[in-house]
mmCIF file of N, CA and C in Angstrom:
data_model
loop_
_atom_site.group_PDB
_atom_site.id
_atom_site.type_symbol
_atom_site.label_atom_id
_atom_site.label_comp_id
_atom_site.label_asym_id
_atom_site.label_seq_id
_atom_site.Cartn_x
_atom_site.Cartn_y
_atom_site.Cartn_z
ATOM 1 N N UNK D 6 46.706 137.549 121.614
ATOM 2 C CA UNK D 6 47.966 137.006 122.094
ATOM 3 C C UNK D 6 49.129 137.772 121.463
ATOM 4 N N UNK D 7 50.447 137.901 122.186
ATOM 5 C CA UNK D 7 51.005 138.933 122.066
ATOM 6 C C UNK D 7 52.335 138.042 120.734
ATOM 7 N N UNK D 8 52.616 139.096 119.826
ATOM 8 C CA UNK D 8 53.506 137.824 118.709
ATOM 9 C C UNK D 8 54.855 138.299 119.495
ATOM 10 N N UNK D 9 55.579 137.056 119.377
ATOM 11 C CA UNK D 9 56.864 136.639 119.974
ATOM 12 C C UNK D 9 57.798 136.933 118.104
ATOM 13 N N UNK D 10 58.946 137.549 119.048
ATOM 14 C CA UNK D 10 59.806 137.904 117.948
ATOM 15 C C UNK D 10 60.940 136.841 117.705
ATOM 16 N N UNK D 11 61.271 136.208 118.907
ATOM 17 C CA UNK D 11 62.667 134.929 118.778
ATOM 18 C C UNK D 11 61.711 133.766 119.751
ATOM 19 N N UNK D 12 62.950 132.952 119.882
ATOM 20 C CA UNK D 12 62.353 132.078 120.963
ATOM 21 C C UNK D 12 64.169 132.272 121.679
ATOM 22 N N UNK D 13 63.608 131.257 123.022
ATOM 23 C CA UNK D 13 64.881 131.478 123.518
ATOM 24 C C UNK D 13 64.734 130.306 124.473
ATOM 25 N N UNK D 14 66.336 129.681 123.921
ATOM 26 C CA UNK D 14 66.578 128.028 124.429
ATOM 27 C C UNK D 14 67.977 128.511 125.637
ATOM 28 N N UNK D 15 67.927 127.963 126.317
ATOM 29 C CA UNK D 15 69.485 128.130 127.155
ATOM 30 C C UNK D 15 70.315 127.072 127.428
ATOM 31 N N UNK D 16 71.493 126.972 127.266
ATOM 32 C CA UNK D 16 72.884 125.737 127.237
ATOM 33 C C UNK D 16 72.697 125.524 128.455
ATOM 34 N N UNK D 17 73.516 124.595 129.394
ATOM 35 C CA UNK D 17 73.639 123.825 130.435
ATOM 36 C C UNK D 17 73.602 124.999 131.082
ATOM 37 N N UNK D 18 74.719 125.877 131.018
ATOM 38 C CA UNK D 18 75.533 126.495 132.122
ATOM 39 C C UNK D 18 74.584 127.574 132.330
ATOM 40 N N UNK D 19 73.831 128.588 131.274
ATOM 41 C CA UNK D 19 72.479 128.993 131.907
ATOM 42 C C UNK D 19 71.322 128.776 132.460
ATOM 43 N N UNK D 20 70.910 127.025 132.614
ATOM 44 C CA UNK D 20 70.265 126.319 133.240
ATOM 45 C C UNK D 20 70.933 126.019 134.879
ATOM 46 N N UNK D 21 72.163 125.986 135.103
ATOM 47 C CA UNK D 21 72.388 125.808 135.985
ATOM 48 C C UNK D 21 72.882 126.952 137.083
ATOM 49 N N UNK D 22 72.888 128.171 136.206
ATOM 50 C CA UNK D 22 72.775 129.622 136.825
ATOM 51 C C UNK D 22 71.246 129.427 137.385
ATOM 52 N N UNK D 23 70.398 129.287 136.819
ATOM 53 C CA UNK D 23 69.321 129.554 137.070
ATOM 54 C C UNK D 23 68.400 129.075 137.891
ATOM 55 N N UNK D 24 68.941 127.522 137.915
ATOM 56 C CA UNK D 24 68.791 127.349 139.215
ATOM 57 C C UNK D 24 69.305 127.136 140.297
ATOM 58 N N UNK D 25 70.301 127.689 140.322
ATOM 59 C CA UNK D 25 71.152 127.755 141.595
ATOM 60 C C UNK D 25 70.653 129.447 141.889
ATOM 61 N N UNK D 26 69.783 130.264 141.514
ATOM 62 C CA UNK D 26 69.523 131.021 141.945
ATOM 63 C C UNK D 26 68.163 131.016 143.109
ATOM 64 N N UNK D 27 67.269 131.875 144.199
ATOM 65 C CA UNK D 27 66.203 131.916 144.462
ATOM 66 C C UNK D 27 65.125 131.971 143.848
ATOM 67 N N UNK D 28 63.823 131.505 144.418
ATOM 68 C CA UNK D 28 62.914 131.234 143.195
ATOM 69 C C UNK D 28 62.138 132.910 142.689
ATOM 70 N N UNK D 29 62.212 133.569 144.087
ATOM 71 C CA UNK D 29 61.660 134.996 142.867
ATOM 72 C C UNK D 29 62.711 135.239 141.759
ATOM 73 N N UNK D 30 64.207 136.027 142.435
ATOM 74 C CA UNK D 30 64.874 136.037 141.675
ATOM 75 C C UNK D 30 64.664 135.459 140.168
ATOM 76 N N UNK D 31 64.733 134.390 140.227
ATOM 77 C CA UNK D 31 64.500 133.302 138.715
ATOM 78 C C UNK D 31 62.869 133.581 138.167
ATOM 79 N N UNK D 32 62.258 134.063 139.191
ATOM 80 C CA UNK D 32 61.027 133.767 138.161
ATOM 81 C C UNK D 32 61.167 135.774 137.360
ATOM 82 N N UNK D 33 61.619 136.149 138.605
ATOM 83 C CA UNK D 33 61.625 137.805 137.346
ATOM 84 C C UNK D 33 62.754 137.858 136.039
ATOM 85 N N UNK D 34 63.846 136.999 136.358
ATOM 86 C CA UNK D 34 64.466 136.592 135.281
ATOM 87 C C UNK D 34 63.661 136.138 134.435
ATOM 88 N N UNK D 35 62.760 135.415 134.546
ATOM 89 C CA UNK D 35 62.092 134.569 133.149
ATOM 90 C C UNK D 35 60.777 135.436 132.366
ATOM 91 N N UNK D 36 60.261 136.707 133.907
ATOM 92 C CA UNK D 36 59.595 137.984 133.506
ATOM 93 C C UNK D 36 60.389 138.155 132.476
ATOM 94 N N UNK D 37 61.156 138.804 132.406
ATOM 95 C CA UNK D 37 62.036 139.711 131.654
ATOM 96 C C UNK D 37 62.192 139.090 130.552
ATOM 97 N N UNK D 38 63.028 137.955 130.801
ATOM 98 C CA UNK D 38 63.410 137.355 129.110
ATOM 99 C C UNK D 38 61.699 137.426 128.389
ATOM 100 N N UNK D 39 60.518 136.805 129.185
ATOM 101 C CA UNK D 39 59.718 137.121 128.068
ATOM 102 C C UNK D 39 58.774 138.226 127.500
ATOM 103 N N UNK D 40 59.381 139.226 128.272
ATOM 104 C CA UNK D 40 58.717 140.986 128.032
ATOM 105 C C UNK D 40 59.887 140.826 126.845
ATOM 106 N N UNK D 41 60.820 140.840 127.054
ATOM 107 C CA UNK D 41 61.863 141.195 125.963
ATOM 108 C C UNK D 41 61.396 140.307 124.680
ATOM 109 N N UNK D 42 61.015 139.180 124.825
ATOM 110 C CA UNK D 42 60.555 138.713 123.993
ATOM 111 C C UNK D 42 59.455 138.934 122.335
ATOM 112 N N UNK D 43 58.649 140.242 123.343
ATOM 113 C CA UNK D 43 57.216 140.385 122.563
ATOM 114 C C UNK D 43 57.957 142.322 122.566
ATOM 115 N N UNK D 44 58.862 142.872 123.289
ATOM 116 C CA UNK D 44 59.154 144.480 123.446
ATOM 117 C C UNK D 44 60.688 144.707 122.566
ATOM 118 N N UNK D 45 61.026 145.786 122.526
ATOM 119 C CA UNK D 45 62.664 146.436 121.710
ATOM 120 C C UNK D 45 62.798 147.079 122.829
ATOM 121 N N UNK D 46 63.243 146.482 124.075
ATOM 122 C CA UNK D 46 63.444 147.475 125.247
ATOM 123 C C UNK D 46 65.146 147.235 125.435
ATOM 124 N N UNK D 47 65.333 148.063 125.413
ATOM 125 C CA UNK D 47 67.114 148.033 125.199
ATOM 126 C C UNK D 47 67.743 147.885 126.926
ATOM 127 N N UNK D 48 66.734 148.078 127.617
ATOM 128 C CA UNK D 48 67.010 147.920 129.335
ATOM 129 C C UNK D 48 66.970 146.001 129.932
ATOM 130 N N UNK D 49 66.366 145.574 129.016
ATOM 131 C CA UNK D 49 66.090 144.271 128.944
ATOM 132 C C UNK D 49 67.209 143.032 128.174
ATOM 133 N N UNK D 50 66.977 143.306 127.244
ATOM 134 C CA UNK D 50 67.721 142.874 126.058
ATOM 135 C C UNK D 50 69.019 143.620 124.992
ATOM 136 N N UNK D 51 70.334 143.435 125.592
ATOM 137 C CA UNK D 51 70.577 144.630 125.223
ATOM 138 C C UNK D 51 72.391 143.905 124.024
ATOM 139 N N UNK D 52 72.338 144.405 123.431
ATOM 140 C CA UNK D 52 74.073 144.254 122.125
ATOM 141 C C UNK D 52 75.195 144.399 123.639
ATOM 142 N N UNK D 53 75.752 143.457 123.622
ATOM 143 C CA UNK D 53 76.769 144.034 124.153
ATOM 144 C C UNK D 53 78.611 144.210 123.141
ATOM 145 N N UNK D 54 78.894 142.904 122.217
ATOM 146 C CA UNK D 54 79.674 143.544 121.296
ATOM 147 C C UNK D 54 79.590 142.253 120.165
ATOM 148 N N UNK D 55 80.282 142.349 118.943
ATOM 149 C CA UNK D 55 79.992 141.686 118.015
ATOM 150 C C UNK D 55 78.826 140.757 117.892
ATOM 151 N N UNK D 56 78.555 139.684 118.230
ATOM 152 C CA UNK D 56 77.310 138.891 118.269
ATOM 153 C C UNK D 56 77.419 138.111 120.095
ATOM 154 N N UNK D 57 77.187 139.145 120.898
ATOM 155 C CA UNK D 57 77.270 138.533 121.846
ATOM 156 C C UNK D 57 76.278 139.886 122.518
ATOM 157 N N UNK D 58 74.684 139.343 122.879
ATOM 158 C CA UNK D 58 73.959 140.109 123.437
ATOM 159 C C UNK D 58 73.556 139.816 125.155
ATOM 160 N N UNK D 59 72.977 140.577 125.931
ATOM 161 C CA UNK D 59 73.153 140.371 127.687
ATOM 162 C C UNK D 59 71.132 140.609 127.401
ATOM 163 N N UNK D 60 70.696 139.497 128.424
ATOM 164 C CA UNK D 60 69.198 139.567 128.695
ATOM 165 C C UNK D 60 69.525 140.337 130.510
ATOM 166 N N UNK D 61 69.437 141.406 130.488
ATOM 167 C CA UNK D 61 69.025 141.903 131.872
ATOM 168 C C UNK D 61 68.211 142.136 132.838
ATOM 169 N N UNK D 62 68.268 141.771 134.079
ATOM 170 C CA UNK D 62 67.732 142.095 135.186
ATOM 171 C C UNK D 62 68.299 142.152 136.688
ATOM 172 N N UNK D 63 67.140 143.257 136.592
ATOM 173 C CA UNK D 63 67.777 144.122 138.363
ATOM 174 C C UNK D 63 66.535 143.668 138.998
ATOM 175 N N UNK D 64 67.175 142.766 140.333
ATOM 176 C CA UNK D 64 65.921 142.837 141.057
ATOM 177 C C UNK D 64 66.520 142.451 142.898
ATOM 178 N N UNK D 65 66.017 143.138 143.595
ATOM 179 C CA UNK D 65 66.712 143.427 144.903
ATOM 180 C C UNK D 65 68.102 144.180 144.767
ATOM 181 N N UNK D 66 68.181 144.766 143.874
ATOM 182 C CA UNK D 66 69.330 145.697 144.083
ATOM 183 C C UNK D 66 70.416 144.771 143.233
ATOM 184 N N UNK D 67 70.428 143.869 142.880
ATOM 185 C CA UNK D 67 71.450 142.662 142.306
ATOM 186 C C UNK D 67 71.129 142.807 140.944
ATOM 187 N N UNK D 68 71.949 142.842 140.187
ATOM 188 C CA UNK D 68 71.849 143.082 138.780
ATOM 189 C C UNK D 68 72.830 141.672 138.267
ATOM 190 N N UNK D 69 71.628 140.570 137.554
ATOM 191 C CA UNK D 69 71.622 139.633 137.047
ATOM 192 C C UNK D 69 72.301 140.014 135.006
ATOM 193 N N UNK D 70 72.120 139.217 134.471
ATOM 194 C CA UNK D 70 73.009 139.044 133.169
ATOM 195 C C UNK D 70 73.006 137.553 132.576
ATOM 196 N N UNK D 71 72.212 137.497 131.550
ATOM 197 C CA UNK D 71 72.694 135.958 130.728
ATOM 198 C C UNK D 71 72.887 136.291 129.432
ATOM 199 N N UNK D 72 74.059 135.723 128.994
ATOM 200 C CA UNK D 72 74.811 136.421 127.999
ATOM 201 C C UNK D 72 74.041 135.581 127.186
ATOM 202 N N UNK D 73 73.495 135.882 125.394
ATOM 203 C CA UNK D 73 72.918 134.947 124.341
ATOM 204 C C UNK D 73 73.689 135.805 123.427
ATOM 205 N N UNK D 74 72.957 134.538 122.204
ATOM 206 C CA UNK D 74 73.801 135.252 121.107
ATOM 207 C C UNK D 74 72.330 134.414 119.829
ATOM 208 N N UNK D 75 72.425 135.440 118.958
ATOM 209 C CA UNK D 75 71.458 134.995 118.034
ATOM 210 C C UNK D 75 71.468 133.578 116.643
ATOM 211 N N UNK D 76 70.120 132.713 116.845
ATOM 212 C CA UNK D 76 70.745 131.619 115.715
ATOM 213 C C UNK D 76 69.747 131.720 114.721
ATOM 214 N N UNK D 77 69.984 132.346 113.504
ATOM 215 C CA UNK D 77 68.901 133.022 112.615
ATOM 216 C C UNK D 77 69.046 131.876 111.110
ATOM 217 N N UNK D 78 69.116 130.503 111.570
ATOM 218 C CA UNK D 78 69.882 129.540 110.587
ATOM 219 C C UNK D 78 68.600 129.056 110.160
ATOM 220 N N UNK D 79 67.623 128.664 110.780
ATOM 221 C CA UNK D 79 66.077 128.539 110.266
ATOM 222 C C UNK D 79 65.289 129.583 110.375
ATOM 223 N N UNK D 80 64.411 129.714 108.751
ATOM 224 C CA UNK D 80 64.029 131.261 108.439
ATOM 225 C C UNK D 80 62.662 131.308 109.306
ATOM 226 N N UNK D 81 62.294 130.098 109.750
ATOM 227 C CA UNK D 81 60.886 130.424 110.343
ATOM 228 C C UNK D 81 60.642 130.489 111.692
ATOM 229 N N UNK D 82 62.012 129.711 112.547
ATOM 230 C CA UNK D 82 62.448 129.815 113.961
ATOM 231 C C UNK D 82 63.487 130.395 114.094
ATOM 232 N N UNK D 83 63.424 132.059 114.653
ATOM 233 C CA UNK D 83 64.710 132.663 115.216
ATOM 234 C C UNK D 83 64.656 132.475 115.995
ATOM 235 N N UNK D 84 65.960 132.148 116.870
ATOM 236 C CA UNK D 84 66.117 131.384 118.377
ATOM 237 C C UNK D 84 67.140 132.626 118.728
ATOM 238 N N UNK D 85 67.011 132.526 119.914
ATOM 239 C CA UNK D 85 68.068 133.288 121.185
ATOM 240 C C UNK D 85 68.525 132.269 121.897
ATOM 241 N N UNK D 86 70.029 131.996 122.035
ATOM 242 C CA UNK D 86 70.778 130.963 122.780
ATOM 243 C C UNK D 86 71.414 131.557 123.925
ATOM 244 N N UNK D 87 70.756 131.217 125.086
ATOM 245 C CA UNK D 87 71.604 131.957 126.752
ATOM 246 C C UNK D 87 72.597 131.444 126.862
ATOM 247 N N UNK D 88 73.684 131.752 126.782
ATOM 248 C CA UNK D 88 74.923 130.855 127.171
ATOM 249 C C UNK D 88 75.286 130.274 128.296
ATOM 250 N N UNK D 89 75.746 131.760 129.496
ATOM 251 C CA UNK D 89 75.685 131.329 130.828
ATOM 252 C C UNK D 89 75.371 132.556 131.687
ATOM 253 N N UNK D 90 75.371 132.626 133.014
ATOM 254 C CA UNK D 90 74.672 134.054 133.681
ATOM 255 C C UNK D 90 75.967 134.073 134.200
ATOM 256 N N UNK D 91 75.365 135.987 135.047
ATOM 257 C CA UNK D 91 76.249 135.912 136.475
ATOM 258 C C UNK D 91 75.963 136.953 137.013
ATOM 259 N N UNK D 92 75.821 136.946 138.219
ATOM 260 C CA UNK D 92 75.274 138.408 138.800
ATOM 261 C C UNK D 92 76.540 139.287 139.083
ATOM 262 N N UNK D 93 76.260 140.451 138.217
ATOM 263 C CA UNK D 93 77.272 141.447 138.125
ATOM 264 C C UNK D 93 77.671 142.770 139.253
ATOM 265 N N UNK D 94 79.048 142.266 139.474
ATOM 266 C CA UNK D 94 79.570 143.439 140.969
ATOM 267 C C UNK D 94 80.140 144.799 139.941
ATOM 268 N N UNK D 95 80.251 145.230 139.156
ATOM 269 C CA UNK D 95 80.751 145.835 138.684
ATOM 270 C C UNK D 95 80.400 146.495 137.509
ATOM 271 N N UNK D 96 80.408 148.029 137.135
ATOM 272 C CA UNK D 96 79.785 148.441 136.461
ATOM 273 C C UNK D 96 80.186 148.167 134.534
ATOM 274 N N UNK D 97 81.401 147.335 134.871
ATOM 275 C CA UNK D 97 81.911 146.911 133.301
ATOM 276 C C UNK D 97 81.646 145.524 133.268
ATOM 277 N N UNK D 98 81.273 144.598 132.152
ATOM 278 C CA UNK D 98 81.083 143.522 131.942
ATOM 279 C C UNK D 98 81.989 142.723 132.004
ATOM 280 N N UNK D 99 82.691 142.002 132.338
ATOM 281 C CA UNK D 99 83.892 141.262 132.371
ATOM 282 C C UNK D 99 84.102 140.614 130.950
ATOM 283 N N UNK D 100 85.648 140.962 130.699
ATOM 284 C CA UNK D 100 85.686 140.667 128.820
ATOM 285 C C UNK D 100 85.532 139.494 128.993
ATOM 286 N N UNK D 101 86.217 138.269 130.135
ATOM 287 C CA UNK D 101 86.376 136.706 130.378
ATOM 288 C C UNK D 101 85.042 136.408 129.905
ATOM 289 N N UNK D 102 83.850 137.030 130.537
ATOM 290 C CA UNK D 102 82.474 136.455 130.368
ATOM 291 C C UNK D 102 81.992 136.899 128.815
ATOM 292 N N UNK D 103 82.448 137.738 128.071
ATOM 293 C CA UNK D 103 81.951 137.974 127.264
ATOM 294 C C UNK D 103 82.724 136.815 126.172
ATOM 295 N N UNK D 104 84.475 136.735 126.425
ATOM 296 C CA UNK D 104 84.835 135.295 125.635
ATOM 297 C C UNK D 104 84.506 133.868 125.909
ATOM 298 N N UNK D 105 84.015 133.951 127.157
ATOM 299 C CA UNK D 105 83.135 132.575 127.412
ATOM 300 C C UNK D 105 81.997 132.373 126.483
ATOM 301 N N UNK D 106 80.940 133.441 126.377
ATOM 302 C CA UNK D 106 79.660 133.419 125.329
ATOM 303 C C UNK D 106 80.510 132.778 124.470
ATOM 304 N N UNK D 107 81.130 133.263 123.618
ATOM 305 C CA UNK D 107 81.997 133.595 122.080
ATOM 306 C C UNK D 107 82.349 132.406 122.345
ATOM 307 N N UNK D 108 82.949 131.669 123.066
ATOM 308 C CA UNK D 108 83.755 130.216 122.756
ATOM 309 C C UNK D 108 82.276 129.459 122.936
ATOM 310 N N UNK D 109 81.192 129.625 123.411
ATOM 311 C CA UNK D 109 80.188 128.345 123.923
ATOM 312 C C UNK D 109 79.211 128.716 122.404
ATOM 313 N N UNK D 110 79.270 130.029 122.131
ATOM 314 C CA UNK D 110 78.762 130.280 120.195
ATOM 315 C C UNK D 110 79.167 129.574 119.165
ATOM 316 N N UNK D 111 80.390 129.498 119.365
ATOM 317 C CA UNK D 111 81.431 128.556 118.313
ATOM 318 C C UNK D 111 80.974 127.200 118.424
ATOM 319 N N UNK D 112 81.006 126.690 119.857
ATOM 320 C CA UNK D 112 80.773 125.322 119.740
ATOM 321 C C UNK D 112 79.456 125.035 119.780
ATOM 322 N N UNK D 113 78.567 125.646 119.833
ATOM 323 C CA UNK D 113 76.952 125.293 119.856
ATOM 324 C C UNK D 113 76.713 125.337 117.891
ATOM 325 N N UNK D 114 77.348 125.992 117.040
ATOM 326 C CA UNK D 114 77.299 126.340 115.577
ATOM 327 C C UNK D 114 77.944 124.768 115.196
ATOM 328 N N UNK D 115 79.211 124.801 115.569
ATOM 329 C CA UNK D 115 79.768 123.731 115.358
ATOM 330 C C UNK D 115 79.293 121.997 115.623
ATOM 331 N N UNK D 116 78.442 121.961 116.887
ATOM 332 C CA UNK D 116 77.536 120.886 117.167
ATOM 333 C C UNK D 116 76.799 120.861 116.208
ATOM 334 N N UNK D 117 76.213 121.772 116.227
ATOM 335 C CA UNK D 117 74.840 122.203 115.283
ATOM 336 C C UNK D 117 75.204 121.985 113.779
ATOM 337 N N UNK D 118 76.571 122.062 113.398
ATOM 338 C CA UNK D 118 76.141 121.929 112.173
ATOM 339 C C UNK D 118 76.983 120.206 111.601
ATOM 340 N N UNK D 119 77.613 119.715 112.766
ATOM 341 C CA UNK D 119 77.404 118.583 112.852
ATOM 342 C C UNK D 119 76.395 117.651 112.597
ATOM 343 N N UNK D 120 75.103 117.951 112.875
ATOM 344 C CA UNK D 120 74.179 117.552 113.311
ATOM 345 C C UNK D 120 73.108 116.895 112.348
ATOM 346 N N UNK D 121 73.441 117.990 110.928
ATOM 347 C CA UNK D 121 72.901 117.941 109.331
ATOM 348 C C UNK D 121 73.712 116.948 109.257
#
């Protein structure tokens, strides 16, 4: 069995990308997140800037995107948090989507550390 390097949970708004998408579509999305899972494939899983990383996939010509960001707060469960998706028209990432991650990071830390 193949060892998994993170796990990976997703917030509302990437749950509800996901399924408001078609069911191949979504199921090669969930390919991917878990090749990336067990691989260092930088086509998959990729930094996009400070702590805000993009899980990618191209499939029918449509190039999908769910922005995560890493929660390395328990040493024995590293988690990957999807924030939200969006299928991308354009060859630059939209900064809006990248400060959306960044504000839904803040408040998922902030719940979270509510929570103790």
């Amino acid at each position: 069995m193949e060892e998994y390097k993170f796990r990976v949970e997703f917030l509302e708004d990437a749950k509800q990308f996901l399924d408001a998408l078609d069911e191949k579509a979504r199921v090669k999305i969930y390919y991917n997140i878990w090749k990336a899972r067990i691989t260092d494939d930088k086509e998959l899983f990729k930094k996009l800037q400070n702590e805000i990383w993009e899980f990618r996939t191209m499939y029918s010509k449509i190039h999908y995107r769910l922005f995560a960001f890493w929660d390395k707060t328990d040493e024995q469960d590293t988690l990957v948090i999807s924030t939200h998706g969006l299928i991308k028209k354009t060859g630059k990432t939209p900064k809006g989507e990248i400060e959306k991650a960044e504000r839904l990071m803040v408040q998922y830390f902030n719940e979270k550390g509510r929570k103790k």
